[in-house]
Amino acid sequence: MTFVSQFLKQARVMTSDLRHRRIIRTALGNYEIVRDKRKAAFQNWQSARQLAAETKWEAVNHLDQYLEELVAKLEARGTKVHWASNSAQAREIILQIVTEKKARSVIKSKTMTSEEIHLNDALEHAGLNVVESDLGEFIVQLRHETPYHIVFPSMHLTRDEISELFQRELGSAATNDPEELTMIARDALRKKYITADIGITGANFAIAETGMISITENEGNARLTAALPKTVISLLGIEKILPKLDDLALFLPMLATMGAGQALTAYNTMYGGPRQPGETDGPEEWHVVLLDNHRTELLADAEQRDALQCIRCGACLNVCPIFRNVGGHAYGTTYSGPIGSVITPHLRGLHDWKHLSNASSLCGACTETCPVKIDLHHHLLQNRRNAAQEKPSASEQTTYKLFAFAANRPKLWNFGRKVARLFQPLQKPVKGTALDPAKAWTQTRDLPPLAKESFKDWWKKRK
Amino acid sequence: MTEREKILARVRQALKTPAPLPGSHGKIHLPAAEQVRTSTAKQWLPFVGESFDERLALFAKNAAELKADFQLFNSADEMRAALTRLSETEKWQRVAGHSGGLTDAICATLGLPLLRTDRPYDVNDLESCDVGISECDALIAQTSSVLVTNRSAGGRALSVLPPHHVVLARREQLIADLPSAFELLKQKYAANYPSMISFITGPSRTGDIERILVLGAHGPKKLTILCF
Amino acid sequence: MTVTLFIPCFIDALFPRAGISMVQILERLGHRVVVPEAITCCGQPPFNSGYWDEARAVAAKVLPQLANADAIVIGSGSCGAMLKVFYPQLFEKTPQAGLAKQISERTWEFSDFLVNKLGVTDLGANFPHKVTFHDGCHGLRELNLKKQPRALLANVKGLQLVEMSEAETCCGFGGTFSAKFPMISTAMGDVKCASATETSAEYIVSNDSSCLMHLQGLLSRQGNPLKTIHLAEVLNQK
Ligand code: SF4
């Protein structure tokens, strides 16, 4: 099955799943309330957004300088930095470290970049025991699913479903109390932090000025992952750069506000190296893997370069009416929602993934909300243009050529309208069936009748 | 060519074409100004009040919202007494902490076995402690955050592995906002930053089950901030 | 003032009353209205589908029709955005770039024109009904239309405006999107209709007939008595 037919199939299933739509609406309705409250607390939210856009613009548009600065600072404090051009290389690098350490178990804190490179499969294939420590990620891992949402991985599940899952997979007692369920996961993971040979983290920001990785989280699982195992590996895309340490004074609260409607998440932690002389805990070795994986191709597209400013807050997913109705899994991508629809064609091929750019009403709610002002919905339009230029669909192009031909001949256009009006009654008996030429519309919607007297008829008569 | 060189070469090649200016949504293509950043964060972030008392009140209000327990005392003695009471009500058996101006004297009065994490320690021992007691670098009014580093607060794990984290602080450690926190970090550590800096804002939490707030996901279920 | 009215294709063929109302309102205000009859469509369908060459072919015929217009008024946020926001992009680096920019600057969506250009908010209309307003996305986010239609509705006698919770949520029309992804489009429309129904309004008013066509299509099919009406028609009721 092609990616587009898979998407269409999923979209059909999900949009008719009213229960799913209700769950997502409720969850996001609550999110909207707290988000708005946090936004309102800013002295000026729009100015803060502008500054955030400017700061990330600065980072992305001088990426080479900042990457070099970052790496020099990291290495000066004993961090081992690796560069990976693609996912295969990144997996290779990580597998090599793991093998060298003769590791058997890995504890991971949430990282979408590792989803992007399918790291868990590779590690498990190599015989390692891999455990996701973020509660939502832990849940979807137990279900052998990918994260539903880049910030809320398990938001599509109810407590009852999670309870059943825990009973089945962990043998826990029946309970559907969120607190008790959380404690079951806490207990299941507690020892894993201590016994894991390797910790793997992602990063929210990489600070060039001081050579640090900043991780935003609520549970403390990333803190533990970066504290207890002897070896820690942090995997991040090269675009995670921020120029200065104090840029975080803006980005930490913005990410929390847009990501989860919090003033600040519970833990925002900056790591500047492995255990330093005189320190008593923390990993002996810290590896940072910098991943390109087509990001430089997106960088080369000046028109859409701002998409690399993304801080993965998930806000555009949350406001997106497409996401809210088809859900995160229908996309079939690591990054879903508007940002996913924009960047996936760059990361995985325009031809295979252009349908995501078409699957949008271009309403612009994403662009309006994005804290770093990425021009998301216009990029969807540009992807459509690029796709049509690169490899036009013969039928669509012919349709539009005919359309343009008719539109440029007002008499013909008008004639067409009149003919259509004559034929419209004939459509009635087949309305919404396979025989109906307007089936895509009429299966769920009535078509308005063409007016007996068009505006232009009226206008002419009046003159 | 190494991968590093290859990636950097691709980056440089890509950046030869200038991008539209930030926030202009593709409309402004002027050559980039030297300084694209036109403001600083401080003026846009949430307001924190002018006076010390206002900020203290803000810290207390935020802490309550976060379900952190913030208690203010008139003297170190009062604070010590409160800690003893806490120890009794919670029936602490084992305590973890680190050496410091505030912790030394106060932890000693608890009369409980103390695991020091600023010396080499066994993580299993720390895991079995009821509480981690630490100092901090600052309290931040804007977000009610506790700023710790592994140098000032007993390493990386003390403040996150035991089920209860108690912070001991002095009033004068209260600062206004996040920009001042980074300013302070710079002043204090710029020559040699600790390998971990953490802003702790409330106890560990999750909303991963139906977006319902649960405390104590992996880190401490309780955060107590004692301040005099 | 001479006002050049741009009649979008679907207003012409499906909702002529919206266009007629605009003519009558503008004339009552003492303006001369002209309608370039050779204009059929702004070119948005091919443009939004990515076929910019074909869109340019249509738009290139529109440009000379509007070249001498002082004020171009459109009763649709969507087509308005096409002229105002997207024509300059479409003609970027072509010989018509200057003209496209000029036309963009002289183009007004109907409610914006009344409120911000003419400074009129009271048209003496009378529409004794409870209504809710749907903000079409293009109007709202490309053209910044939010206050203008509400300022106009506030002066309609007998009209009670009840905002729906999803006023700014897309109705799901999205041009060809509605036919390419009918299931998503319909699901979105259902959300909108449910929100409008909650207000117990009699009418959904909007400044975009295309959104209304989609919503009306859903409502009629579902037997929902809620009706849709273009803003200009409301403002033209006596
Ligand atoms: S594109 Fe913007 S809104 Fe969407 S995840 Fe990225 S930063 Fe957040």
XYZ file of N, CA, C and O and ligand atoms in Angstrom, chain A residues 150 310-316 339 370-372 374 376, ligand 1:
64
model
N 3.869 14.233 19.734
C 5.274 14.443 20.097
C 5.460 14.873 21.551
O 6.532 14.706 22.104
N 11.789 24.968 14.699
C 10.803 24.269 15.543
C 11.399 23.795 16.858
O 12.475 23.215 16.898
N 10.685 24.057 17.937
C 11.126 23.584 19.249
C 10.287 22.392 19.711
O 10.326 22.018 20.881
N 9.513 21.814 18.788
C 8.757 20.584 19.073
C 7.861 20.730 20.300
O 7.817 19.858 21.154
N 7.181 21.852 20.364
C 6.301 22.078 21.516
C 4.970 21.361 21.325
O 4.234 21.146 22.279
N 4.650 21.039 20.084
C 3.398 20.325 19.830
C 2.181 21.228 19.732
O 1.070 20.750 19.489
N 2.367 22.526 19.893
C 1.207 23.427 19.912
C 0.458 23.419 18.592
O -0.775 23.522 18.565
N 1.193 23.278 17.485
C 0.513 23.311 16.192
C -0.342 22.060 16.000
O -1.370 22.102 15.342
N 3.554 20.600 11.613
C 5.017 20.597 11.427
C 5.447 19.305 10.744
O 6.326 19.316 9.875
N 2.158 29.058 16.509
C 3.567 28.633 16.642
C 4.404 29.669 17.396
O 4.488 30.819 16.997
N 5.065 29.265 18.494
C 5.796 30.228 19.307
C 7.050 30.778 18.624
O 7.543 31.820 19.037
N 7.544 30.083 17.604
C 8.708 30.624 16.899
C 8.333 31.112 15.500
O 9.193 31.318 14.645
N 6.859 29.957 12.780
C 7.096 29.250 11.524
C 5.874 29.436 10.632
O 4.742 29.345 11.099
N 3.911 27.931 8.868
C 3.558 26.537 8.583
C 2.589 26.348 7.417
O 2.858 25.590 6.492
S 6.121 24.108 14.427
Fe 5.909 25.642 16.015
S 4.027 25.071 17.067
Fe 4.609 23.287 15.850
S 5.815 22.026 17.253
Fe 7.253 23.341 16.150
S 7.524 25.123 17.467
Fe 5.691 24.081 18.177
